[in-house]
Amino acid sequence: METSGEAVRVLYVGDRPGTADFAEYVGGEDALTVARVDDAASALDRLDSATFDCVVGDVADGLGLLDAVRERWTDLPYVFVAGEGDDDASEALARGATDYLERRADRDQRALLVTRVESAVVRRTADGLVGTLVTREGGDDDYARIATELRENETYLRKLYRTASNTELSYEQKRRRLLELGRERLDVDVGFVSHIEGDTFEIVDAVGSHELLQPGQTAPLVNTYCRKTIEDEGLLSVEDAESEGWIDDPAYETYGLGCYVGAKIFVNDALYGTLCFADRDPRSRAFSENEKIYVELISQWLRYEYEQRADERALREQNRRLEEFASVVSHDLRNPLNVARIYLSMAEDTGDEEDFEQVRCAHDRMEQLIQNLLMLARQGDALDRVTRNDLSAVVAEAWENVEADDGTCRMDGDLTVRADRERLKQLLENLFRNAVEHGGEAVTIRVGPLDGGEGFYVADDGPGVPEDRRETVFEHGYSTADDGTGLGLAIVRRIADAHDWTVSVGESGDDGARFEVRFGSK
């Protein structure tokens, strides 16, 4: 960045630790040249003897230096650097600072300081251009309008920055506050974030009085303004819905919004949903470029936060799986391996067939453990293709894969389930094997729909699950059977989670276990 063809001249005033490093970094930019002094007196002397385009005040008595500069140089761009945790930033802006930066020990802010300096200089240049433009076109009213918009934009950009960087607020609190700021900035009633999945539109968070635009509300995507938002390359803005041809549109018929502006939200390059601001009344003027940029900035912040949270969840999940794998290798697999070693040694001495049979059983158990472990590792929460499935047909296929010659499995009623068929079959197989492990090969299993078709149950006549263990039964490692792997019900929970189902266990009518899988969002 250059001013009048020359590099921007910065006077860096600093007496705090690290100011030399900050000043050196700023001076390292091609578009900036920096002179550094250590105190207010020296700074005033340099300002008297040379011309500067911006002052950076990074001193303990920051407000005192600012007042001294403003007393004589009222329009000189000034970036106020506050100490970490100081409350001086707001006061500095009130006293005439152009911009500010709060020092943070937990991050490198040198590049951000360069941005603040450049922004401060550009802001002064923009103010001059606005004055020149209005003078040429004539009209104090135009000047007042443009100047007011610039000041509003500056004010709300600061508010956005302060909210987004406030470490004391939770993500949900920040999101709600940014919706409030956007609503204020655009002077509309409603601000909301949506999640779009397939043909379904759902409100994730919202502010405003519109009864259909509240958190948790859902609608077919075809009936919303957001369907056109995601089709547009940029933002979609509507100043007056009636005059712009929306009057017969299902979105206008459903929501009756007179004006609307919406931006897409992407998470890891995939469409997540939209950020929108709207009102029942039309606007008297179009959304300005500054207003659209403000909406875009909020959408970019939401994208960043969603991606960061997704990465954190993925890391936690990866660590949890690593712990599971370590447990299986160090404990679960070690037990049958030790059993096999002992009985193999005995069989070598005695030649007893029963000892060899124990070795075979131990190896079978290790094979089952390894298969289950690979299932967790390879598939995790992934779904391949979700289709409509006749539950009774999937139950029959799953039962064929379970070794229980004397057991029975019957279907009580009909149910259609939207699911990844292979994953649903794996879930049922693991529930069936769990019933056989605990109830024996003569166990009786019943599968049927829950009331209202909201899910299905799998019940058996085995010993059941003790009430004090029902909360932990789906955790890795739980098994009361001597030959259980401790992974079967963990796989059931994983498959249910992948479908956004819930799974629980209670008591069946035969005093056995009754597992219930419920559809729908958790």
Short mmCIF file of C-alpha atoms in Angstrom, two decimals:
data_model
loop_
_atom_site.label_atom_id
_atom_site.label_comp_id
_atom_site.label_asym_id
_atom_site.label_seq_id
_atom_site.Cartn_x
_atom_site.Cartn_y
_atom_site.Cartn_z
CA MET A 1 0.00 0.00 0.00
CA GLU A 2 1.24 3.46 -0.87
CA THR A 3 0.08 7.04 -0.34
CA SER A 4 0.78 9.64 -3.02
CA GLY A 5 3.31 7.26 -4.58
CA GLU A 6 5.41 7.02 -1.41
CA ALA A 7 5.69 4.46 1.37
CA VAL A 8 3.52 5.12 4.42
CA ARG A 9 5.56 6.74 7.15
CA VAL A 10 4.85 5.34 10.62
CA LEU A 11 6.02 6.74 13.95
CA TYR A 12 6.17 3.85 16.41
CA VAL A 13 6.18 4.99 20.04
CA GLY A 14 6.85 2.11 22.42
CA ASP A 15 8.15 1.55 25.94
CA ARG A 16 6.71 -1.94 26.57
CA PRO A 17 8.65 -5.21 26.29
CA GLY A 18 8.66 -6.46 22.72
CA THR A 19 7.97 -3.11 21.08
CA ALA A 20 11.28 -3.23 19.18
CA ASP A 21 10.22 -6.53 17.61
CA PHE A 22 6.80 -5.12 16.71
CA ALA A 23 8.34 -1.99 15.18
CA GLU A 24 10.87 -4.02 13.22
CA TYR A 25 8.14 -6.25 11.80
CA VAL A 26 6.02 -3.26 10.74
CA GLY A 27 9.06 -1.63 9.14
CA GLY A 28 9.77 -4.83 7.24
CA GLU A 29 6.71 -4.25 5.05
CA ASP A 30 7.61 -2.78 1.65
CA ALA A 31 4.75 -0.29 1.82
CA LEU A 32 5.72 1.03 5.28
CA THR A 33 8.70 2.88 6.74
CA VAL A 34 9.05 3.12 10.51
CA ALA A 35 10.76 5.51 12.88
CA ARG A 36 10.81 4.35 16.51
CA VAL A 37 11.01 6.39 19.73
CA ASP A 38 10.69 5.34 23.34
CA ASP A 39 8.54 8.00 25.01
CA ALA A 40 5.91 10.68 24.51
CA ALA A 41 8.32 13.65 24.60
CA SER A 42 10.47 12.17 21.86
CA ALA A 43 7.38 11.37 19.83
CA LEU A 44 6.13 14.97 19.96
CA ASP A 45 9.57 16.24 18.95
CA ARG A 46 9.63 13.90 15.92
CA LEU A 47 6.13 14.94 14.88
CA ASP A 48 7.23 18.58 15.06
CA SER A 49 10.26 17.96 12.85
CA ALA A 50 8.97 15.41 10.30
CA THR A 51 5.80 14.33 8.52
CA PHE A 52 4.18 11.01 9.33
CA ASP A 53 1.12 9.22 7.95
CA CYS A 54 0.32 7.25 11.11
CA VAL A 55 1.28 7.00 14.80
CA VAL A 56 1.35 3.71 16.73
CA GLY A 57 1.09 4.34 20.46
CA ASP A 58 2.41 1.30 22.35
CA VAL A 59 3.24 2.85 25.72
CA ALA A 60 2.15 2.37 29.31
CA ASP A 61 0.55 5.85 29.43
CA GLY A 62 -1.23 5.32 26.14
CA LEU A 63 -4.12 7.69 26.80
CA GLY A 64 -1.75 10.47 27.79
CA LEU A 65 0.20 10.14 24.54
CA LEU A 66 -3.02 10.00 22.52
CA ASP A 67 -4.34 13.20 24.15
CA ALA A 68 -1.05 15.00 23.47
CA VAL A 69 -1.08 14.00 19.79
CA ARG A 70 -4.76 14.83 19.29
CA GLU A 71 -4.32 18.26 20.85
CA ARG A 72 -2.11 19.31 17.92
CA TRP A 73 -2.74 16.78 15.12
CA THR A 74 -6.48 16.17 15.12
CA ASP A 75 -6.68 14.17 11.87
CA LEU A 76 -3.45 12.15 12.02
CA PRO A 77 -4.25 8.39 11.90
CA TYR A 78 -3.49 6.87 15.30
CA VAL A 79 -3.41 3.17 16.25
CA PHE A 80 -3.76 2.70 20.00
CA VAL A 81 -2.09 -0.44 21.44
CA ALA A 82 -3.68 -1.53 24.72
CA GLY A 83 -1.99 -3.80 27.24
CA GLU A 84 -3.41 -7.28 27.70
CA GLY A 85 -6.55 -7.09 29.83
CA ASP A 86 -6.62 -3.27 29.81
CA ASP A 87 -9.97 -1.52 29.50
CA ASP A 88 -8.52 1.52 27.72
CA ALA A 89 -9.45 0.61 24.15
CA SER A 90 -13.01 2.00 24.26
CA GLU A 91 -11.81 5.17 25.98
CA ALA A 92 -9.08 5.57 23.37
CA LEU A 93 -11.61 5.35 20.53
CA ALA A 94 -13.78 7.93 22.31
CA ARG A 95 -10.76 10.27 22.55
CA GLY A 96 -10.05 10.05 18.85
CA ALA A 97 -7.93 6.95 18.18
CA THR A 98 -8.47 5.71 14.62
CA ASP A 99 -8.11 2.05 15.56
CA TYR A 100 -6.75 -0.12 18.34
CA LEU A 101 -5.04 -3.42 19.08
CA GLU A 102 -5.11 -5.27 22.40
CA ARG A 103 -1.87 -7.09 23.12
CA ARG A 104 -2.25 -10.87 23.60
CA ALA A 105 0.46 -13.11 25.03
CA ASP A 106 -1.04 -16.23 23.43
CA ARG A 107 -0.71 -15.18 19.77
CA ASP A 108 1.53 -13.38 17.28
CA GLN A 109 -0.22 -10.09 16.47
CA ARG A 110 2.43 -8.39 14.36
CA ALA A 111 0.66 -9.00 11.05
CA LEU A 112 -2.59 -7.79 12.60
CA LEU A 113 -0.88 -4.57 13.67
CA VAL A 114 0.27 -3.98 10.08
CA THR A 115 -3.36 -4.40 8.96
CA ARG A 116 -4.50 -1.91 11.60
CA VAL A 117 -1.95 0.68 10.42
CA GLU A 118 -2.85 0.27 6.76
CA SER A 119 -6.57 0.41 7.56
CA ALA A 120 -6.14 3.59 9.59
CA VAL A 121 -4.32 5.35 6.74
CA VAL A 122 -6.80 4.14 4.12
CA ARG A 123 -9.67 5.34 6.29
CA ARG A 124 -8.33 8.89 6.36
CA THR A 125 -7.78 8.76 2.58
CA ALA A 126 -11.34 7.47 2.07
CA ASP A 127 -12.77 10.31 4.15
CA GLY A 128 -10.92 12.79 1.92
CA LEU A 129 -12.19 11.10 -1.22
CA VAL A 130 -15.76 11.20 0.07
CA GLY A 131 -15.45 14.93 0.67
CA THR A 132 -13.97 15.48 -2.80
CA LEU A 133 -16.62 13.33 -4.45
CA VAL A 134 -19.52 15.14 -2.80
CA THR A 135 -17.98 18.54 -3.50
CA ARG A 136 -17.79 17.68 -7.20
CA GLU A 137 -21.33 16.37 -7.35
CA GLY A 138 -22.62 19.09 -5.06
CA GLY A 139 -24.88 18.44 -2.10
CA ASP A 140 -24.29 18.50 1.61
CA ASP A 141 -27.05 15.88 2.01
CA ASP A 142 -25.06 13.36 -0.07
CA TYR A 143 -21.95 14.07 1.96
CA ALA A 144 -23.83 13.56 5.21
CA ARG A 145 -25.35 10.31 3.97
CA ILE A 146 -22.06 8.83 2.71
CA ALA A 147 -20.11 9.99 5.75
CA THR A 148 -22.76 8.54 8.07
CA GLU A 149 -22.62 5.19 6.27
CA LEU A 150 -18.83 5.10 6.54
CA ARG A 151 -18.98 5.85 10.26
CA GLU A 152 -21.66 3.19 10.80
CA ASN A 153 -19.63 0.67 8.86
CA GLU A 154 -16.55 1.45 10.93
CA THR A 155 -18.52 1.20 14.18
CA TYR A 156 -20.07 -2.15 13.36
CA LEU A 157 -16.82 -3.61 12.05
CA ARG A 158 -15.28 -2.81 15.43
CA LYS A 159 -18.24 -4.40 17.21
CA LEU A 160 -17.92 -7.50 15.04
CA TYR A 161 -14.19 -7.77 15.80
CA ARG A 162 -14.71 -7.31 19.54
CA THR A 163 -17.44 -9.95 19.63
CA ALA A 164 -15.57 -12.51 17.53
CA SER A 165 -12.36 -12.09 19.55
CA ASN A 166 -14.02 -12.15 22.99
CA THR A 167 -12.65 -15.28 24.67
CA GLU A 168 -15.15 -15.03 27.54
CA LEU A 169 -18.12 -15.72 25.26
CA SER A 170 -19.13 -19.20 24.17
CA TYR A 171 -19.53 -19.99 20.48
CA GLU A 172 -23.33 -19.91 20.82
CA GLN A 173 -23.21 -16.53 22.57
CA LYS A 174 -20.96 -15.09 19.85
CA ARG A 175 -23.23 -16.40 17.10
CA ARG A 176 -26.29 -14.88 18.74
CA ARG A 177 -24.53 -11.55 19.28
CA LEU A 178 -23.36 -11.43 15.64
CA LEU A 179 -26.93 -12.05 14.48
CA GLU A 180 -28.03 -9.15 16.67
CA LEU A 181 -25.29 -6.93 15.24
CA GLY A 182 -26.24 -7.81 11.67
CA ARG A 183 -29.88 -7.09 12.38
CA GLU A 184 -28.95 -3.69 13.85
CA ARG A 185 -26.53 -2.90 11.03
CA LEU A 186 -29.09 -3.63 8.30
CA ASP A 187 -32.08 -2.27 10.25
CA VAL A 188 -34.18 -5.41 9.79
CA ASP A 189 -36.24 -7.53 12.18
CA VAL A 190 -34.82 -11.02 11.59
CA GLY A 191 -31.39 -12.64 11.50
CA PHE A 192 -30.92 -16.41 11.33
CA VAL A 193 -28.53 -19.25 10.53
CA SER A 194 -29.92 -22.26 8.69
CA HIS A 195 -28.72 -25.80 8.11
CA ILE A 196 -29.63 -27.37 4.77
CA GLU A 197 -29.57 -31.12 4.33
CA GLY A 198 -30.97 -32.51 1.12
CA ASP A 199 -34.39 -30.92 0.60
CA THR A 200 -34.82 -29.89 4.25
CA PHE A 201 -34.25 -26.41 5.66
CA GLU A 202 -33.81 -26.01 9.45
CA ILE A 203 -33.26 -22.89 11.56
CA VAL A 204 -30.19 -23.43 13.80
CA ASP A 205 -30.27 -20.04 15.55
CA ALA A 206 -32.32 -16.89 15.06
CA VAL A 207 -33.13 -13.47 16.47
CA GLY A 208 -36.29 -11.53 15.72
CA SER A 209 -40.06 -11.81 16.02
CA HIS A 210 -41.02 -13.79 12.89
CA GLU A 211 -42.88 -16.85 14.19
CA LEU A 212 -41.71 -19.13 11.34
CA LEU A 213 -38.05 -18.10 11.63
CA GLN A 214 -37.21 -19.39 15.09
CA PRO A 215 -34.64 -21.98 16.27
CA GLY A 216 -35.73 -25.53 15.48
CA GLN A 217 -38.25 -24.59 12.77
CA THR A 218 -38.02 -26.74 9.63
CA ALA A 219 -39.50 -26.44 6.15
CA PRO A 220 -39.07 -27.88 2.66
CA LEU A 221 -36.17 -26.05 1.04
CA VAL A 222 -38.33 -25.30 -2.02
CA ASN A 223 -40.53 -23.04 0.15
CA THR A 224 -37.68 -20.80 1.31
CA TYR A 225 -35.73 -17.82 0.03
CA CYS A 226 -32.56 -19.80 0.81
CA ARG A 227 -33.08 -22.11 -2.15
CA LYS A 228 -32.13 -19.19 -4.41
CA THR A 229 -29.35 -18.09 -2.07
CA ILE A 230 -27.51 -21.38 -2.55
CA GLU A 231 -28.04 -21.20 -6.33
CA ASP A 232 -26.49 -17.70 -6.64
CA GLU A 233 -22.73 -17.37 -6.95
CA GLY A 234 -22.60 -14.45 -4.51
CA LEU A 235 -25.05 -13.05 -1.99
CA LEU A 236 -28.76 -12.93 -2.77
CA SER A 237 -30.36 -9.59 -1.94
CA VAL A 238 -33.98 -8.53 -2.33
CA GLU A 239 -34.94 -4.91 -1.71
CA ASP A 240 -38.69 -5.13 -2.42
CA ALA A 241 -40.00 -8.66 -2.90
CA GLU A 242 -43.29 -7.63 -4.52
CA SER A 243 -41.74 -5.34 -7.12
CA GLU A 244 -38.98 -7.87 -7.84
CA GLY A 245 -41.37 -10.67 -8.81
CA TRP A 246 -41.58 -12.73 -5.62
CA ILE A 247 -45.29 -12.25 -4.97
CA ASP A 248 -46.29 -15.65 -6.46
CA ASP A 249 -43.21 -17.45 -5.12
CA PRO A 250 -43.89 -20.14 -2.43
CA ALA A 251 -41.22 -18.51 -0.24
CA TYR A 252 -43.08 -15.19 -0.25
CA GLU A 253 -46.41 -16.93 0.29
CA THR A 254 -44.97 -18.82 3.29
CA TYR A 255 -42.88 -16.15 5.02
CA GLY A 256 -44.10 -12.84 3.57
CA LEU A 257 -40.65 -11.25 3.66
CA GLY A 258 -40.46 -7.88 1.93
CA CYS A 259 -36.65 -7.68 1.96
CA TYR A 260 -33.92 -10.27 2.37
CA VAL A 261 -30.16 -10.71 2.09
CA GLY A 262 -28.50 -14.12 2.40
CA ALA A 263 -25.05 -15.67 2.15
CA LYS A 264 -24.00 -19.29 1.86
CA ILE A 265 -22.04 -20.99 4.65
CA PHE A 266 -19.54 -23.64 3.61
CA VAL A 267 -17.81 -26.04 6.00
CA ASN A 268 -14.74 -27.82 4.63
CA ASP A 269 -15.87 -26.87 1.09
CA ALA A 270 -19.30 -28.47 1.55
CA LEU A 271 -22.51 -26.44 1.82
CA TYR A 272 -23.68 -26.25 5.43
CA GLY A 273 -26.49 -23.72 5.15
CA THR A 274 -27.11 -19.99 5.01
CA LEU A 275 -26.79 -16.76 6.99
CA CYS A 276 -29.77 -14.48 6.35
CA PHE A 277 -31.24 -11.16 7.42
CA ALA A 278 -34.77 -10.14 6.51
CA ASP A 279 -37.88 -8.12 7.32
CA ARG A 280 -41.56 -8.26 6.46
CA ASP A 281 -41.34 -4.69 5.17
CA PRO A 282 -39.48 -3.77 1.97
CA ARG A 283 -36.50 -1.42 2.07
CA SER A 284 -36.54 2.09 0.69
CA ARG A 285 -33.08 1.51 -0.82
CA ALA A 286 -30.99 -1.42 -1.97
CA PHE A 287 -28.51 -3.14 0.32
CA SER A 288 -25.23 -1.26 -0.04
CA GLU A 289 -21.92 -2.94 -0.84
CA ASN A 290 -20.73 -2.20 2.71
CA GLU A 291 -23.81 -3.91 4.13
CA LYS A 292 -23.30 -6.94 1.91
CA ILE A 293 -19.64 -7.13 2.92
CA TYR A 294 -20.72 -7.11 6.57
CA VAL A 295 -23.01 -10.09 5.96
CA GLU A 296 -20.18 -11.87 4.13
CA LEU A 297 -17.78 -11.25 7.04
CA ILE A 298 -20.21 -12.83 9.51
CA SER A 299 -20.71 -15.84 7.21
CA GLN A 300 -16.93 -16.28 6.93
CA TRP A 301 -16.58 -16.18 10.71
CA LEU A 302 -19.31 -18.83 11.05
CA ARG A 303 -17.50 -20.97 8.50
CA TYR A 304 -14.24 -20.68 10.39
CA GLU A 305 -15.86 -21.56 13.72
CA TYR A 306 -17.80 -24.51 12.30
CA GLU A 307 -14.64 -25.91 10.69
CA GLN A 308 -12.62 -25.42 13.87
CA ARG A 309 -15.27 -27.16 15.98
CA ALA A 310 -15.49 -30.00 13.44
CA ASP A 311 -11.71 -30.41 13.55
CA GLU A 312 -11.76 -30.45 17.36
CA ARG A 313 -14.51 -33.10 17.40
CA ALA A 314 -12.62 -35.17 14.85
CA LEU A 315 -9.45 -34.95 16.95
CA ARG A 316 -11.30 -35.98 20.11
CA GLU A 317 -12.90 -38.87 18.24
CA GLN A 318 -9.54 -39.94 16.82
CA ASN A 319 -7.97 -39.89 20.29
CA ARG A 320 -10.88 -41.88 21.70
CA ARG A 321 -10.50 -44.52 19.00
CA LEU A 322 -6.77 -44.72 19.60
CA GLU A 323 -7.49 -45.36 23.28
CA GLU A 324 -9.95 -48.10 22.27
CA PHE A 325 -7.39 -49.72 19.99
CA ALA A 326 -4.71 -49.54 22.67
CA SER A 327 -7.09 -51.15 25.17
CA VAL A 328 -7.97 -53.97 22.79
CA VAL A 329 -4.34 -54.66 21.94
CA SER A 330 -3.04 -54.38 25.51
CA HIS A 331 -5.88 -56.11 27.34
CA ASP A 332 -8.67 -57.69 25.32
CA LEU A 333 -6.41 -59.45 22.85
CA ARG A 334 -3.85 -60.36 25.49
CA ASN A 335 -6.34 -62.43 27.51
CA PRO A 336 -7.31 -64.94 24.79
CA LEU A 337 -3.71 -64.99 23.59
CA ASN A 338 -2.56 -66.05 27.07
CA VAL A 339 -5.33 -68.66 27.22
CA ALA A 340 -4.26 -70.07 23.85
CA ARG A 341 -0.60 -70.19 24.95
CA ILE A 342 -1.44 -72.03 28.18
CA TYR A 343 -3.69 -74.62 26.57
CA LEU A 344 -1.32 -75.13 23.65
CA SER A 345 1.46 -75.93 26.14
CA MET A 346 -0.83 -78.37 27.94
CA ALA A 347 -1.92 -79.97 24.65
CA GLU A 348 1.71 -80.49 23.61
CA ASP A 349 2.27 -82.43 26.83
CA THR A 350 -1.00 -84.40 27.01
CA GLY A 351 -2.34 -84.50 23.45
CA ASP A 352 -5.80 -83.97 24.96
CA GLU A 353 -8.35 -82.89 22.31
CA GLU A 354 -10.15 -80.69 24.85
CA ASP A 355 -6.98 -78.62 25.27
CA PHE A 356 -6.76 -78.14 21.51
CA GLU A 357 -10.43 -77.12 21.48
CA GLN A 358 -9.68 -74.41 24.06
CA VAL A 359 -6.89 -73.12 21.80
CA ARG A 360 -9.32 -72.99 18.85
CA CYS A 361 -11.91 -71.09 20.95
CA ALA A 362 -9.30 -68.57 22.05
CA HIS A 363 -8.28 -67.98 18.43
CA ASP A 364 -11.94 -67.61 17.39
CA ARG A 365 -12.41 -64.97 20.05
CA MET A 366 -9.32 -63.09 18.87
CA GLU A 367 -10.61 -63.21 15.29
CA GLN A 368 -13.94 -61.72 16.38
CA LEU A 369 -12.13 -58.98 18.32
CA ILE A 370 -10.01 -58.09 15.31
CA GLN A 371 -13.04 -58.02 12.97
CA ASN A 372 -14.93 -55.71 15.32
CA LEU A 373 -11.91 -53.49 15.78
CA LEU A 374 -11.44 -53.17 12.01
CA MET A 375 -15.13 -52.34 11.63
CA LEU A 376 -14.77 -49.45 14.06
CA ALA A 377 -11.55 -48.25 12.46
CA ARG A 378 -12.55 -48.46 8.81
CA GLN A 379 -16.18 -47.41 8.86
CA GLY A 380 -16.51 -45.19 11.92
CA ASP A 381 -19.51 -42.91 11.43
CA ALA A 382 -19.59 -43.10 7.62
CA LEU A 383 -22.79 -43.98 5.76
CA ASP A 384 -22.72 -45.21 2.18
CA ARG A 385 -26.23 -44.97 0.72
CA VAL A 386 -29.36 -44.29 2.78
CA THR A 387 -32.47 -45.96 1.34
CA ARG A 388 -35.88 -47.22 2.47
CA ASN A 389 -35.61 -50.76 3.86
CA ASP A 390 -38.12 -53.38 4.96
CA LEU A 391 -36.92 -54.08 8.50
CA SER A 392 -38.15 -57.69 8.49
CA ALA A 393 -35.99 -58.47 5.42
CA VAL A 394 -32.88 -56.95 7.01
CA VAL A 395 -33.60 -58.83 10.27
CA ALA A 396 -33.76 -62.13 8.34
CA GLU A 397 -30.41 -61.42 6.62
CA ALA A 398 -28.76 -60.44 9.91
CA TRP A 399 -30.04 -63.53 11.74
CA GLU A 400 -28.55 -65.82 9.07
CA ASN A 401 -25.10 -64.50 9.99
CA VAL A 402 -25.45 -65.35 13.69
CA GLU A 403 -24.49 -68.79 15.04
CA ALA A 404 -27.40 -69.93 17.22
CA ASP A 405 -28.78 -73.22 15.93
CA ASP A 406 -31.29 -73.57 18.78
CA GLY A 407 -32.26 -69.90 18.93
CA THR A 408 -35.24 -68.19 17.37
CA CYS A 409 -35.74 -64.69 16.00
CA ARG A 410 -39.15 -63.38 14.98
CA MET A 411 -40.52 -60.08 13.70
CA ASP A 412 -43.52 -58.54 15.49
CA GLY A 413 -45.12 -56.18 12.97
CA ASP A 414 -43.86 -54.33 9.90
CA LEU A 415 -41.66 -51.24 9.66
CA THR A 416 -39.84 -49.35 6.91
CA VAL A 417 -36.50 -47.87 7.95
CA ARG A 418 -34.46 -45.20 6.11
CA ALA A 419 -30.88 -46.39 6.64
CA ASP A 420 -27.64 -47.57 5.13
CA ARG A 421 -28.71 -51.21 4.69
CA GLU A 422 -25.31 -52.75 5.42
CA ARG A 423 -24.79 -50.66 8.55
CA LEU A 424 -28.32 -51.45 9.77
CA LYS A 425 -27.61 -55.16 9.26
CA GLN A 426 -24.38 -54.82 11.27
CA LEU A 427 -26.28 -53.13 14.08
CA LEU A 428 -28.81 -55.98 14.20
CA GLU A 429 -26.12 -58.67 13.98
CA ASN A 430 -24.34 -57.21 16.98
CA LEU A 431 -27.54 -57.00 19.01
CA PHE A 432 -28.35 -60.62 18.08
CA ARG A 433 -24.84 -61.82 18.99
CA ASN A 434 -25.08 -59.94 22.28
CA ALA A 435 -28.33 -61.80 23.04
CA VAL A 436 -26.72 -65.16 22.20
CA GLU A 437 -23.57 -64.39 24.24
CA HIS A 438 -25.64 -63.63 27.33
CA GLY A 439 -28.73 -65.80 26.83
CA GLY A 440 -27.23 -68.90 25.22
CA GLU A 441 -27.80 -70.44 21.80
CA ALA A 442 -31.45 -71.30 22.69
CA VAL A 443 -32.33 -67.62 23.21
CA THR A 444 -35.54 -66.19 21.79
CA ILE A 445 -35.30 -62.75 20.16
CA ARG A 446 -38.18 -60.49 19.10
CA VAL A 447 -37.89 -57.45 16.83
CA GLY A 448 -40.69 -54.95 16.27
CA PRO A 449 -41.67 -51.31 15.73
CA LEU A 450 -41.97 -48.85 18.59
CA ASP A 451 -45.29 -47.07 19.11
CA GLY A 452 -45.92 -44.61 16.31
CA GLY A 453 -43.23 -46.15 14.15
CA GLU A 454 -40.60 -43.88 15.75
CA GLY A 455 -38.05 -46.69 15.85
CA PHE A 456 -37.73 -50.37 16.66
CA TYR A 457 -36.82 -52.68 19.52
CA VAL A 458 -34.79 -55.87 19.87
CA ALA A 459 -35.82 -57.88 22.93
CA ASP A 460 -34.63 -61.25 24.27
CA ASP A 461 -35.41 -63.67 27.12
CA GLY A 462 -31.84 -63.77 28.45
CA PRO A 463 -30.60 -62.57 31.86
CA GLY A 464 -31.00 -58.88 30.94
CA VAL A 465 -28.78 -55.94 31.82
CA PRO A 466 -28.56 -54.84 35.48
CA GLU A 467 -30.18 -51.43 35.98
CA ASP A 468 -26.98 -49.90 37.37
CA ARG A 469 -25.07 -50.93 34.20
CA ARG A 470 -27.51 -49.62 31.57
CA GLU A 471 -25.78 -46.27 31.24
CA THR A 472 -22.38 -47.85 30.51
CA VAL A 473 -23.42 -50.90 28.52
CA PHE A 474 -22.60 -49.22 25.18
CA GLU A 475 -19.11 -48.22 26.19
CA HIS A 476 -16.13 -50.06 24.76
CA GLY A 477 -15.09 -53.01 26.89
CA TYR A 478 -18.46 -53.80 28.51
CA SER A 479 -19.24 -57.51 28.54
CA THR A 480 -20.55 -59.87 31.17
CA ALA A 481 -20.15 -62.97 29.02
CA ASP A 482 -16.97 -64.97 29.42
CA ASP A 483 -16.44 -65.10 25.67
CA GLY A 484 -17.74 -61.60 24.88
CA THR A 485 -15.56 -59.18 22.95
CA GLY A 486 -16.69 -55.99 24.68
CA LEU A 487 -17.00 -54.19 21.32
CA GLY A 488 -20.38 -55.32 19.96
CA LEU A 489 -22.56 -52.76 21.72
CA ALA A 490 -20.01 -50.01 21.11
CA ILE A 491 -20.48 -50.74 17.39
CA VAL A 492 -24.27 -50.56 17.85
CA ARG A 493 -23.94 -47.09 19.40
CA ARG A 494 -21.56 -45.97 16.63
CA ILE A 495 -23.95 -47.08 13.85
CA ALA A 496 -26.92 -45.43 15.60
CA ASP A 497 -24.95 -42.18 15.97
CA ALA A 498 -24.07 -42.24 12.27
CA HIS A 499 -27.79 -42.29 11.44
CA ASP A 500 -28.56 -39.65 14.08
CA TRP A 501 -30.55 -42.20 16.07
CA THR A 502 -30.54 -42.87 19.80
CA VAL A 503 -30.18 -46.32 21.34
CA SER A 504 -31.04 -47.36 24.90
CA VAL A 505 -31.55 -50.55 26.90
CA GLY A 506 -34.22 -51.56 29.37
CA GLU A 507 -36.04 -54.72 30.47
CA SER A 508 -38.10 -56.95 28.18
CA GLY A 509 -41.36 -58.65 29.16
CA ASP A 510 -39.42 -61.91 29.58
CA ASP A 511 -37.02 -60.33 32.12
CA GLY A 512 -34.37 -60.15 29.42
CA ALA A 513 -32.87 -57.14 27.68
CA ARG A 514 -34.83 -54.77 25.43
CA PHE A 515 -32.81 -52.47 23.20
CA GLU A 516 -34.71 -49.54 21.67
CA VAL A 517 -33.48 -47.62 18.62
CA ARG A 518 -35.30 -44.30 18.07
CA PHE A 519 -35.21 -42.33 14.84
CA GLY A 520 -34.77 -38.61 14.42
CA SER A 521 -32.39 -35.91 15.58
CA LYS A 522 -30.85 -36.26 19.01
#
